[in-house]
Amino acid sequence: MQKNKIDHSVFWPSITLIVVATVLLVVFRDTAGPVVSNIMTGITFRLDWAFEFLTIGLFIILLWLIFGRYGKIKLGNAEDQPEFSRFSWGGMLFCASMGTSIMFWSIVEPLYYYTGPPFGIEGKSTKSAEFAVSYGLFHWGISAWALYALPAVVMAYSFFVRKNHSLKISAACRGVLGKHTDGFLGKAIDVLVIWSMIGGLGTSLGLGVPMVAAVLGNLLGIEPSLWLNIVIIIIWTFIFSSSAYLGLYKGIRKLSDWNVYMALGIALFVIIVGPTLFILSYFTNSFGLMLDNFMKMSLYTDPIRKGGFPQAWTVFYWAWFAATAPFIGIFVARISKGRSMRELVSNVLLWGSAGSWLYFGVFGGYAMDLELNTPLDLTSILNEQGGPAVIVEVLNSLPLSVVVSIFFVILGFIFLATSLDSASYVIASVATKELHDQDEPARWHRLLWGIILSALAISLTIVGGLDVVQTSSVLVSVPVLIMYALMTMSLVKWLKEDESMHIYVNTKNVQKGSE
């Protein structure tokens, strides 16, 4: 249909940028790798203050939206009802955002903090053990989800209230950019957003493929290899391409539902068969430490000691989340029709944080118990063999380890597939001229981006250039800092304009939103 035609001014520049940049980064990866890494280090050390103020500032703005008078505004017309149950809605927003990253880092990250803690704490000490999980709860909690929630609420307001028939970040900046949204500047923003999505997914693949390969190799008694990685990517491609092809209602929603059931199932299994009291007590203590030190963690830059912890971890995470936030924001906005702004923001913050806290509390606590209370030296395995080897050892330590490992592999496939199918859907949406409330991007278009993502992943895996591309994508977080400012100013401007003209829709106001 005409309304589902691709936007050539976004589609072709995006394809060109992806191909050219990837080829250059791969061909010159030996020289490009260190350059990109040095630039990234420069960003984290020179803009640490900017990313930290951005994140805490967004949290304050979101609290204003939740508790202020604008929170009751309905995202849609007065008669619109939510399209998805709260369970499916929460599952989709969590699964699209986290992917296999949460499976990997919830086990491995506390071990890094135990050996290399913040605040000048001695490594492998009692105090560093206390902070090991609490810092993971912080990094994957409220602050991270604040970075996702702001683009989501602005995009949803633009699409469902202002009736801008476009699922593009440029449309969410229209309140400030005006006519420039449809010009070069708007197109540049959308192309940049697509590149950030590609790199963010590269990061997920970079973590997910070796992790699943290690567990699968252990099950089958074979060594992880290039061909095993390629087979895993092909299977992933089939799963997420099928889901994206079936669409939001028949594919992505159902896959996310299965994902949540399985993720909860394996977490409950570990709580029951593992050191239950230690996990519960350790989580409680870690959660208290995180709350007690929240502002200290949020604005910690270590300018005197210059140990590098906040730059290597906190600032890098905020840059990574910020780079992928436009993609998450677009997807969450699309599935939030009929909900209030207060409901959208509070549920993104709470659903997302609760899921992350559950995984770090359970798997991080279990890994730390193995490290502290058993002969299994996970930190040595991490230093000598890497993160995937740690995952294998942790799974092998559980009762019914073979069954658990098979379950873990299946969950890994589904967890990343839920991110990739959402990404294919969103990229196709950004590269489509116009979409209305019930519209979806053309099926061939969604499938095309699935094939592109798969081909890119296989090519980069073969030549070993995945790390360079995923690091380069985080560089996009610098212009995204400006996008956050534009989106925030656009939302505030729209809210004030619409309030003065009485044209927004809330639970008491039945007038239809308009331009």
C-alpha positions as a Python dict, from the first residue, in 0.01 Angstrom:
ca = {
    (1, 'M'): (0, 0, 0),
    (2, 'Q'): (104, 359, -56),
    (3, 'K'): (117, 436, 314),
    (4, 'N'): (352, 145, 372),
    (5, 'K'): (601, 239, 103),
    (6, 'I'): (961, 275, 208),
    (7, 'D'): (1110, 618, 269),
    (8, 'H'): (1391, 617, 14),
    (9, 'S'): (1560, 919, 176),
    (10, 'V'): (1611, 711, 493),
    (11, 'F'): (1628, 356, 355),
    (12, 'W'): (1908, 396, 100),
    (13, 'P'): (2138, 621, 307),
    (14, 'S'): (2099, 374, 597),
    (15, 'I'): (2188, 75, 378),
    (16, 'T'): (2482, 267, 230),
    (17, 'L'): (2612, 376, 570),
    (18, 'I'): (2586, 25, 712),
    (19, 'V'): (2763, -138, 417),
    (20, 'V'): (3036, 123, 373),
    (21, 'A'): (3109, 170, 743),
    (22, 'T'): (3111, -205, 806),
    (23, 'V'): (3341, -276, 512),
    (24, 'L'): (3582, 0, 616),
    (25, 'L'): (3583, -109, 980),
    (26, 'V'): (3642, -471, 879),
    (27, 'V'): (3907, -405, 614),
    (28, 'F'): (4097, -172, 844),
    (29, 'R'): (4001, -346, 1168),
    (30, 'D'): (4362, -379, 1287),
    (31, 'T'): (4406, -3, 1275),
    (32, 'A'): (4040, 97, 1318),
    (33, 'G'): (3997, -108, 1635),
    (34, 'P'): (4247, 84, 1848),
    (35, 'V'): (4132, 419, 1703),
    (36, 'V'): (3766, 352, 1780),
    (37, 'S'): (3858, 219, 2124),
    (38, 'N'): (4065, 530, 2200),
    (39, 'I'): (3781, 757, 2090),
    (40, 'M'): (3541, 565, 2312),
    (41, 'T'): (3779, 597, 2607),
    (42, 'G'): (3810, 970, 2537),
    (43, 'I'): (3433, 1006, 2538),
    (44, 'T'): (3385, 820, 2865),
    (45, 'F'): (3653, 1025, 3041),
    (46, 'R'): (3571, 1367, 2893),
    (47, 'L'): (3192, 1339, 2893),
    (48, 'D'): (3145, 1138, 3212),
    (49, 'W'): (2976, 1437, 3377),
    (50, 'A'): (2742, 1485, 3078),
    (51, 'F'): (2617, 1126, 3069),
    (52, 'E'): (2572, 1114, 3446),
    (53, 'F'): (2383, 1444, 3461),
    (54, 'L'): (2175, 1334, 3161),
    (55, 'T'): (2071, 1011, 3330),
    (56, 'I'): (1981, 1157, 3669),
    (57, 'G'): (1814, 1452, 3492),
    (58, 'L'): (1593, 1220, 3287),
    (59, 'F'): (1491, 1038, 3604),
    (60, 'I'): (1379, 1368, 3760),
    (61, 'I'): (1184, 1465, 3444),
    (62, 'L'): (1012, 1125, 3441),
    (63, 'L'): (914, 1164, 3807),
    (64, 'W'): (759, 1499, 3709),
    (65, 'L'): (559, 1324, 3436),
    (66, 'I'): (445, 1049, 3673),
    (67, 'F'): (334, 1271, 3960),
    (68, 'G'): (251, 1591, 3771),
    (69, 'R'): (-75, 1696, 3609),
    (70, 'Y'): (31, 1568, 3266),
    (71, 'G'): (55, 1208, 3382),
    (72, 'K'): (-318, 1149, 3322),
    (73, 'I'): (-293, 1227, 2949),
    (74, 'K'): (-407, 931, 2744),
    (75, 'L'): (-190, 815, 2455),
    (76, 'G'): (-464, 793, 2196),
    (77, 'N'): (-826, 888, 2158),
    (78, 'A'): (-1071, 880, 2450),
    (79, 'E'): (-1221, 550, 2337),
    (80, 'D'): (-887, 377, 2275),
    (81, 'Q'): (-807, 80, 2497),
    (82, 'P'): (-466, -90, 2544),
    (83, 'E'): (-397, -338, 2263),
    (84, 'F'): (-207, -581, 2486),
    (85, 'S'): (-253, -725, 2834),
    (86, 'R'): (-27, -579, 3101),
    (87, 'F'): (171, -907, 3108),
    (88, 'S'): (233, -912, 2730),
    (89, 'W'): (305, -539, 2725),
    (90, 'G'): (556, -561, 3010),
    (91, 'G'): (711, -873, 2861),
    (92, 'M'): (763, -712, 2520),
    (93, 'L'): (919, -394, 2659),
    (94, 'F'): (1157, -594, 2882),
    (95, 'C'): (1257, -859, 2627),
    (96, 'A'): (1314, -608, 2346),
    (97, 'S'): (1547, -408, 2569),
    (98, 'M'): (1755, -671, 2745),
    (99, 'G'): (1818, -962, 2507),
    (100, 'T'): (2089, -1206, 2608),
    (101, 'S'): (2285, -926, 2775),
    (102, 'I'): (2102, -972, 3105),
    (103, 'M'): (2166, -1350, 3095),
    (104, 'F'): (2540, -1292, 3054),
    (105, 'W'): (2608, -992, 3276),
    (106, 'S'): (2388, -1099, 3569),
    (107, 'I'): (2631, -1389, 3624),
    (108, 'V'): (2962, -1235, 3515),
    (109, 'E'): (2939, -870, 3618),
    (110, 'P'): (2937, -919, 3999),
    (111, 'L'): (3263, -1114, 3968),
    (112, 'Y'): (3427, -813, 3800),
    (113, 'Y'): (3308, -584, 4080),
    (114, 'Y'): (3430, -831, 4342),
    (115, 'T'): (3784, -823, 4204),
    (116, 'G'): (3788, -460, 4085),
    (117, 'P'): (3548, -267, 4310),
    (118, 'P'): (3472, 110, 4312),
    (119, 'F'): (3539, 379, 4578),
    (120, 'G'): (3894, 260, 4641),
    (121, 'I'): (3768, -59, 4807),
    (122, 'E'): (4017, -348, 4824),
    (123, 'G'): (3950, -625, 4572),
    (124, 'K'): (3828, -964, 4697),
    (125, 'S'): (3743, -816, 5036),
    (126, 'T'): (3426, -845, 5244),
    (127, 'K'): (3325, -493, 5142),
    (128, 'S'): (3383, -559, 4771),
    (129, 'A'): (3169, -874, 4801),
    (130, 'E'): (2888, -664, 4949),
    (131, 'F'): (2903, -419, 4658),
    (132, 'A'): (2939, -688, 4387),
    (133, 'V'): (2567, -735, 4320),
    (134, 'S'): (2453, -390, 4440),
    (135, 'Y'): (2639, -218, 4156),
    (136, 'G'): (2478, -454, 3905),
    (137, 'L'): (2136, -363, 4050),
    (138, 'F'): (2226, 4, 3998),
    (139, 'H'): (2357, -27, 3643),
    (140, 'W'): (2059, -228, 3520),
    (141, 'G'): (1793, -59, 3732),
    (142, 'I'): (1596, 267, 3737),
    (143, 'S'): (1866, 483, 3573),
    (144, 'A'): (1909, 253, 3273),
    (145, 'W'): (1535, 235, 3219),
    (146, 'A'): (1502, 612, 3249),
    (147, 'L'): (1719, 634, 2937),
    (148, 'Y'): (1465, 410, 2759),
    (149, 'A'): (1149, 566, 2903),
    (150, 'L'): (1199, 926, 2786),
    (151, 'P'): (1220, 847, 2410),
    (152, 'A'): (926, 606, 2455),
    (153, 'V'): (690, 861, 2609),
    (154, 'V'): (785, 1139, 2364),
    (155, 'M'): (747, 905, 2067),
    (156, 'A'): (411, 777, 2194),
    (157, 'Y'): (284, 1132, 2248),
    (158, 'S'): (395, 1231, 1898),
    (159, 'F'): (233, 927, 1734),
    (160, 'F'): (-90, 882, 1928),
    (161, 'V'): (-172, 1233, 2053),
    (162, 'R'): (-14, 1473, 1804),
    (163, 'K'): (-99, 1232, 1521),
    (164, 'N'): (241, 1254, 1356),
    (165, 'H'): (204, 945, 1136),
    (166, 'S'): (566, 845, 1159),
    (167, 'L'): (755, 616, 1396),
    (168, 'K'): (1078, 812, 1371),
    (169, 'I'): (1286, 989, 1633),
    (170, 'S'): (1294, 1293, 1404),
    (171, 'A'): (915, 1312, 1443),
    (172, 'A'): (960, 1317, 1822),
    (173, 'C'): (1183, 1624, 1778),
    (174, 'R'): (934, 1811, 1557),
    (175, 'G'): (828, 2040, 1841),
    (176, 'V'): (1174, 2201, 1829),
    (177, 'L'): (1295, 2127, 1475),
    (178, 'G'): (968, 2224, 1301),
    (179, 'K'): (999, 2207, 923),
    (180, 'H'): (1360, 2086, 951),
    (181, 'T'): (1218, 1750, 1063),
    (182, 'D'): (1132, 1674, 700),
    (183, 'G'): (1464, 1801, 570),
    (184, 'F'): (1825, 1691, 583),
    (185, 'L'): (1854, 1725, 961),
    (186, 'G'): (1555, 1498, 1027),
    (187, 'K'): (1678, 1236, 780),
    (188, 'A'): (2025, 1245, 933),
    (189, 'I'): (1876, 1179, 1279),
    (190, 'D'): (1683, 876, 1150),
    (191, 'V'): (1982, 729, 965),
    (192, 'L'): (2192, 775, 1280),
    (193, 'V'): (1926, 597, 1485),
    (194, 'I'): (1931, 298, 1248),
    (195, 'W'): (2311, 277, 1273),
    (196, 'S'): (2287, 286, 1654),
    (197, 'M'): (2038, -2, 1638),
    (198, 'I'): (2270, -208, 1419),
    (199, 'G'): (2559, -156, 1658),
    (200, 'G'): (2349, -223, 1966),
    (201, 'L'): (2237, -552, 1819),
    (202, 'G'): (2598, -625, 1734),
    (203, 'T'): (2672, -593, 2105),
    (204, 'S'): (2394, -838, 2189),
    (205, 'L'): (2523, -1082, 1927),
    (206, 'G'): (2879, -1033, 2050),
    (207, 'L'): (2772, -1150, 2395),
    (208, 'G'): (2499, -1397, 2301),
    (209, 'V'): (2670, -1605, 2032),
    (210, 'P'): (2985, -1700, 2230),
    (211, 'M'): (2775, -1766, 2542),
    (212, 'V'): (2531, -2001, 2367),
    (213, 'A'): (2816, -2161, 2170),
    (214, 'A'): (3004, -2237, 2493),
    (215, 'V'): (2701, -2395, 2662),
    (216, 'L'): (2601, -2585, 2347),
    (217, 'G'): (2960, -2702, 2296),
    (218, 'N'): (2972, -2828, 2653),
    (219, 'L'): (2645, -3020, 2601),
    (220, 'L'): (2759, -3177, 2275),
    (221, 'G'): (3117, -3234, 2386),
    (222, 'I'): (3264, -3018, 2109),
    (223, 'E'): (3481, -2709, 2107),
    (224, 'P'): (3313, -2378, 2015),
    (225, 'S'): (3412, -2284, 1661),
    (226, 'L'): (3341, -2039, 1383),
    (227, 'W'): (3102, -2283, 1217),
    (228, 'L'): (2911, -2340, 1541),
    (229, 'N'): (2873, -1964, 1576),
    (230, 'I'): (2739, -1938, 1220),
    (231, 'V'): (2489, -2221, 1278),
    (232, 'I'): (2367, -2042, 1592),
    (233, 'I'): (2320, -1716, 1400),
    (234, 'I'): (2129, -1897, 1123),
    (235, 'I'): (1893, -2056, 1379),
    (236, 'W'): (1847, -1716, 1544),
    (237, 'T'): (1772, -1565, 1204),
    (238, 'F'): (1498, -1817, 1137),
    (239, 'I'): (1335, -1754, 1476),
    (240, 'F'): (1338, -1374, 1476),
    (241, 'S'): (1266, -1338, 1103),
    (242, 'S'): (959, -1559, 1140),
    (243, 'S'): (845, -1358, 1440),
    (244, 'A'): (901, -1022, 1269),
    (245, 'Y'): (730, -1151, 952),
    (246, 'L'): (423, -1260, 1150),
    (247, 'G'): (410, -910, 1296),
    (248, 'L'): (350, -743, 1628),
    (249, 'Y'): (33, -926, 1727),
    (250, 'K'): (90, -1283, 1605),
    (251, 'G'): (468, -1307, 1627),
    (252, 'I'): (654, -1063, 1854),
    (253, 'R'): (394, -1067, 2135),
    (254, 'K'): (377, -1449, 2153),
    (255, 'L'): (755, -1493, 2144),
    (256, 'S'): (793, -1237, 2425),
    (257, 'D'): (530, -1419, 2634),
    (258, 'W'): (721, -1748, 2603),
    (259, 'N'): (1042, -1561, 2681),
    (260, 'V'): (905, -1425, 3010),
    (261, 'Y'): (766, -1762, 3121),
    (262, 'M'): (1099, -1934, 3058),
    (263, 'A'): (1305, -1655, 3215),
    (264, 'L'): (1093, -1665, 3530),
    (265, 'G'): (1104, -2046, 3532),
    (266, 'I'): (1482, -2076, 3533),
    (267, 'A'): (1516, -1799, 3794),
    (268, 'L'): (1270, -1975, 4027),
    (269, 'F'): (1454, -2304, 3972),
    (270, 'V'): (1785, -2151, 4083),
    (271, 'I'): (1622, -1995, 4390),
    (272, 'I'): (1469, -2329, 4492),
    (273, 'V'): (1765, -2563, 4428),
    (274, 'G'): (2039, -2312, 4507),
    (275, 'P'): (2138, -2153, 4839),
    (276, 'T'): (1792, -2001, 4885),
    (277, 'L'): (1852, -1816, 5211),
    (278, 'F'): (2186, -1675, 5094),
    (279, 'I'): (2035, -1551, 4765),
    (280, 'L'): (1742, -1382, 4942),
    (281, 'S'): (1956, -1232, 5219),
    (282, 'Y'): (2233, -1121, 4980),
    (283, 'F'): (1981, -956, 4747),
    (284, 'T'): (1817, -773, 5037),
    (285, 'N'): (2154, -642, 5157),
    (286, 'S'): (2264, -549, 4803),
    (287, 'F'): (1936, -370, 4733),
    (288, 'G'): (1973, -168, 5052),
    (289, 'L'): (2331, -74, 4960),
    (290, 'M'): (2217, 34, 4615),
    (291, 'L'): (1939, 255, 4753),
    (292, 'D'): (2168, 401, 5020),
    (293, 'N'): (2437, 490, 4765),
    (294, 'F'): (2211, 574, 4469),
    (295, 'M'): (2313, 941, 4431),
    (296, 'K'): (2678, 860, 4499),
    (297, 'M'): (2676, 593, 4228),
    (298, 'S'): (2483, 820, 3990),
    (299, 'L'): (2733, 1108, 4004),
    (300, 'Y'): (3056, 920, 4080),
    (301, 'T'): (3341, 1026, 3847),
    (302, 'D'): (3648, 956, 4068),
    (303, 'P'): (3838, 1273, 3960),
    (304, 'I'): (4100, 1257, 4237),
    (305, 'R'): (4198, 891, 4254),
    (306, 'K'): (4131, 845, 3879),
    (307, 'G'): (4083, 471, 3910),
    (308, 'G'): (3864, 461, 3597),
    (309, 'F'): (3584, 251, 3744),
    (310, 'P'): (3292, 489, 3671),
    (311, 'Q'): (3418, 554, 3316),
    (312, 'A'): (3475, 186, 3235),
    (313, 'W'): (3141, 77, 3376),
    (314, 'T'): (2879, 341, 3460),
    (315, 'V'): (2952, 592, 3183),
    (316, 'F'): (3003, 318, 2924),
    (317, 'Y'): (2670, 163, 3022),
    (318, 'W'): (2488, 498, 2999),
    (319, 'A'): (2646, 557, 2656),
    (320, 'W'): (2549, 207, 2540),
    (321, 'F'): (2192, 235, 2669),
    (322, 'A'): (2160, 586, 2523),
    (323, 'A'): (2276, 464, 2181),
    (324, 'T'): (2011, 190, 2176),
    (325, 'A'): (1739, 394, 2353),
    (326, 'P'): (1584, 542, 2034),
    (327, 'F'): (1514, 189, 1907),
    (328, 'I'): (1362, 80, 2239),
    (329, 'G'): (1168, 405, 2263),
    (330, 'I'): (1007, 360, 1922),
    (331, 'F'): (909, 0, 1993),
    (332, 'V'): (769, 69, 2342),
    (333, 'A'): (577, 367, 2206),
    (334, 'R'): (421, 153, 1933),
    (335, 'I'): (284, -101, 2182),
    (336, 'S'): (154, 157, 2433),
    (337, 'K'): (-160, 288, 2263),
    (338, 'G'): (-448, 352, 2503),
    (339, 'R'): (-232, 387, 2814),
    (340, 'S'): (-169, 708, 3008),
    (341, 'M'): (167, 882, 3016),
    (342, 'R'): (190, 800, 3388),
    (343, 'E'): (123, 433, 3316),
    (344, 'L'): (378, 417, 3037),
    (345, 'V'): (660, 582, 3230),
    (346, 'S'): (599, 406, 3563),
    (347, 'N'): (566, 63, 3402),
    (348, 'V'): (881, 101, 3192),
    (349, 'L'): (1076, 199, 3503),
    (350, 'L'): (922, -66, 3728),
    (351, 'W'): (883, -362, 3487),
    (352, 'G'): (1229, -312, 3347),
    (353, 'S'): (1401, -261, 3681),
    (354, 'A'): (1219, -549, 3849),
    (355, 'G'): (1322, -792, 3574),
    (356, 'S'): (1685, -680, 3590),
    (357, 'W'): (1692, -691, 3970),
    (358, 'L'): (1545, -1041, 3970),
    (359, 'Y'): (1818, -1172, 3740),
    (360, 'F'): (2106, -1000, 3919),
    (361, 'G'): (1967, -1098, 4258),
    (362, 'V'): (1926, -1464, 4164),
    (363, 'F'): (2210, -1538, 3921),
    (364, 'G'): (2453, -1281, 4059),
    (365, 'G'): (2386, -1405, 4411),
    (366, 'Y'): (2429, -1768, 4305),
    (367, 'A'): (2757, -1694, 4124),
    (368, 'M'): (2891, -1505, 4427),
    (369, 'D'): (2793, -1793, 4655),
    (370, 'L'): (2994, -2030, 4435),
    (371, 'E'): (3289, -1789, 4447),
    (372, 'L'): (3275, -1725, 4824),
    (373, 'N'): (3149, -2051, 4972),
    (374, 'T'): (3263, -2332, 4741),
    (375, 'P'): (3598, -2449, 4597),
    (376, 'L'): (3489, -2325, 4252),
    (377, 'D'): (3712, -2025, 4172),
    (378, 'L'): (3499, -1835, 3919),
    (379, 'T'): (3717, -1523, 3918),
    (380, 'S'): (4020, -1727, 3804),
    (381, 'I'): (3810, -1892, 3532),
    (382, 'L'): (3691, -1545, 3424),
    (383, 'N'): (4046, -1410, 3400),
    (384, 'E'): (4190, -1715, 3226),
    (385, 'Q'): (3907, -1840, 3003),
    (386, 'G'): (3655, -1556, 2976),
    (387, 'G'): (3289, -1498, 3053),
    (388, 'P'): (3135, -1784, 2849),
    (389, 'A'): (3345, -2037, 3043),
    (390, 'V'): (3207, -1891, 3367),
    (391, 'I'): (2852, -1939, 3239),
    (392, 'V'): (2926, -2306, 3164),
    (393, 'E'): (3073, -2368, 3511),
    (394, 'V'): (2779, -2200, 3685),
    (395, 'L'): (2527, -2410, 3489),
    (396, 'N'): (2725, -2730, 3550),
    (397, 'S'): (2716, -2663, 3926),
    (398, 'L'): (2334, -2681, 3932),
    (399, 'P'): (2132, -3001, 3987),
    (400, 'L'): (2008, -3153, 3657),
    (401, 'S'): (2281, -2953, 3485),
    (402, 'V'): (2220, -3107, 3141),
    (403, 'V'): (1848, -3023, 3150),
    (404, 'V'): (1922, -2673, 3283),
    (405, 'S'): (2184, -2614, 3013),
    (406, 'I'): (1943, -2719, 2737),
    (407, 'F'): (1679, -2490, 2884),
    (408, 'F'): (1938, -2208, 2906),
    (409, 'V'): (2032, -2249, 2538),
    (410, 'I'): (1668, -2238, 2428),
    (411, 'L'): (1611, -1931, 2646),
    (412, 'G'): (1920, -1768, 2495),
    (413, 'F'): (1785, -1821, 2144),
    (414, 'I'): (1446, -1677, 2236),
    (415, 'F'): (1585, -1388, 2444),
    (416, 'L'): (1797, -1254, 2160),
    (417, 'A'): (1529, -1329, 1904),
    (418, 'T'): (1286, -1106, 2095),
    (419, 'S'): (1536, -820, 2063),
    (420, 'L'): (1610, -887, 1698),
    (421, 'D'): (1249, -923, 1584),
    (422, 'S'): (1167, -595, 1760),
    (423, 'A'): (1467, -435, 1591),
    (424, 'S'): (1364, -556, 1244),
    (425, 'Y'): (1016, -419, 1307),
    (426, 'V'): (1145, -81, 1430),
    (427, 'I'): (1407, -33, 1157),
    (428, 'A'): (1140, -108, 895),
    (429, 'S'): (911, 142, 1070),
    (430, 'V'): (1176, 414, 1066),
    (431, 'A'): (1242, 351, 696),
    (432, 'T'): (869, 362, 609),
    (433, 'K'): (711, 685, 484),
    (434, 'E'): (395, 685, 689),
    (435, 'L'): (222, 465, 946),
    (436, 'H'): (-113, 500, 1120),
    (437, 'D'): (-229, 353, 1454),
    (438, 'Q'): (-302, -1, 1335),
    (439, 'D'): (-52, -7, 1048),
    (440, 'E'): (260, -220, 1038),
    (441, 'P'): (558, -193, 803),
    (442, 'A'): (532, -415, 496),
    (443, 'R'): (616, -780, 562),
    (444, 'W'): (885, -792, 295),
    (445, 'H'): (1041, -483, 450),
    (446, 'R'): (1055, -639, 798),
    (447, 'L'): (1196, -961, 655),
    (448, 'L'): (1455, -769, 452),
    (449, 'W'): (1601, -607, 762),
    (450, 'G'): (1609, -946, 933),
    (451, 'I'): (1815, -1083, 644),
    (452, 'I'): (2045, -778, 651),
    (453, 'L'): (2104, -815, 1025),
    (454, 'S'): (2180, -1184, 982),
    (455, 'A'): (2417, -1132, 687),
    (456, 'L'): (2596, -858, 877),
    (457, 'A'): (2634, -1078, 1186),
    (458, 'I'): (2768, -1376, 989),
    (459, 'S'): (3010, -1159, 788),
    (460, 'L'): (3146, -989, 1097),
    (461, 'T'): (3175, -1319, 1283),
    (462, 'I'): (3377, -1470, 997),
    (463, 'V'): (3623, -1179, 972),
    (464, 'G'): (3630, -1103, 1344),
    (465, 'G'): (3509, -745, 1314),
    (466, 'L'): (3207, -758, 1545),
    (467, 'D'): (3382, -587, 1838),
    (468, 'V'): (3487, -287, 1628),
    (469, 'V'): (3137, -231, 1490),
    (470, 'Q'): (2965, -262, 1826),
    (471, 'T'): (3214, -20, 1986),
    (472, 'S'): (3174, 228, 1701),
    (473, 'S'): (2798, 226, 1748),
    (474, 'V'): (2836, 349, 2105),
    (475, 'L'): (2998, 662, 1959),
    (476, 'V'): (2648, 747, 1836),
    (477, 'S'): (2560, 818, 2199),
    (478, 'V'): (2729, 1158, 2170),
    (479, 'P'): (2479, 1304, 1918),
    (480, 'V'): (2206, 1114, 2106),
    (481, 'L'): (2280, 1347, 2400),
    (482, 'I'): (2153, 1629, 2177),
    (483, 'M'): (1853, 1417, 2067),
    (484, 'Y'): (1751, 1377, 2431),
    (485, 'A'): (1751, 1754, 2473),
    (486, 'L'): (1547, 1800, 2154),
    (487, 'M'): (1293, 1534, 2253),
    (488, 'T'): (1252, 1676, 2604),
    (489, 'M'): (1202, 2029, 2477),
    (490, 'S'): (957, 1908, 2212),
    (491, 'L'): (748, 1721, 2469),
    (492, 'V'): (734, 2016, 2710),
    (493, 'K'): (641, 2252, 2425),
    (494, 'W'): (366, 2019, 2300),
    (495, 'L'): (224, 1966, 2648),
    (496, 'K'): (199, 2339, 2711),
    (497, 'E'): (54, 2410, 2366),
    (498, 'D'): (-201, 2131, 2388),
    (499, 'E'): (-299, 2225, 2742),
    (500, 'S'): (-364, 2585, 2643),
    (501, 'M'): (-572, 2471, 2344),
    (502, 'H'): (-743, 2186, 2536),
    (503, 'I'): (-675, 1936, 2260),
    (504, 'Y'): (-496, 1652, 2437),
    (505, 'V'): (-689, 1346, 2545),
    (506, 'N'): (-708, 1217, 2901),
    (507, 'T'): (-949, 1008, 3097),
    (508, 'K'): (-1190, 1301, 3141),
    (509, 'N'): (-1134, 1482, 2812),
    (510, 'V'): (-1297, 1325, 2506),
    (511, 'Q'): (-1164, 1565, 2246),
    (512, 'K'): (-937, 1423, 1978),
    (513, 'G'): (-570, 1518, 1967),
    (514, 'S'): (-448, 1687, 1654),
    (515, 'E'): (-162, 1877, 1507),
}
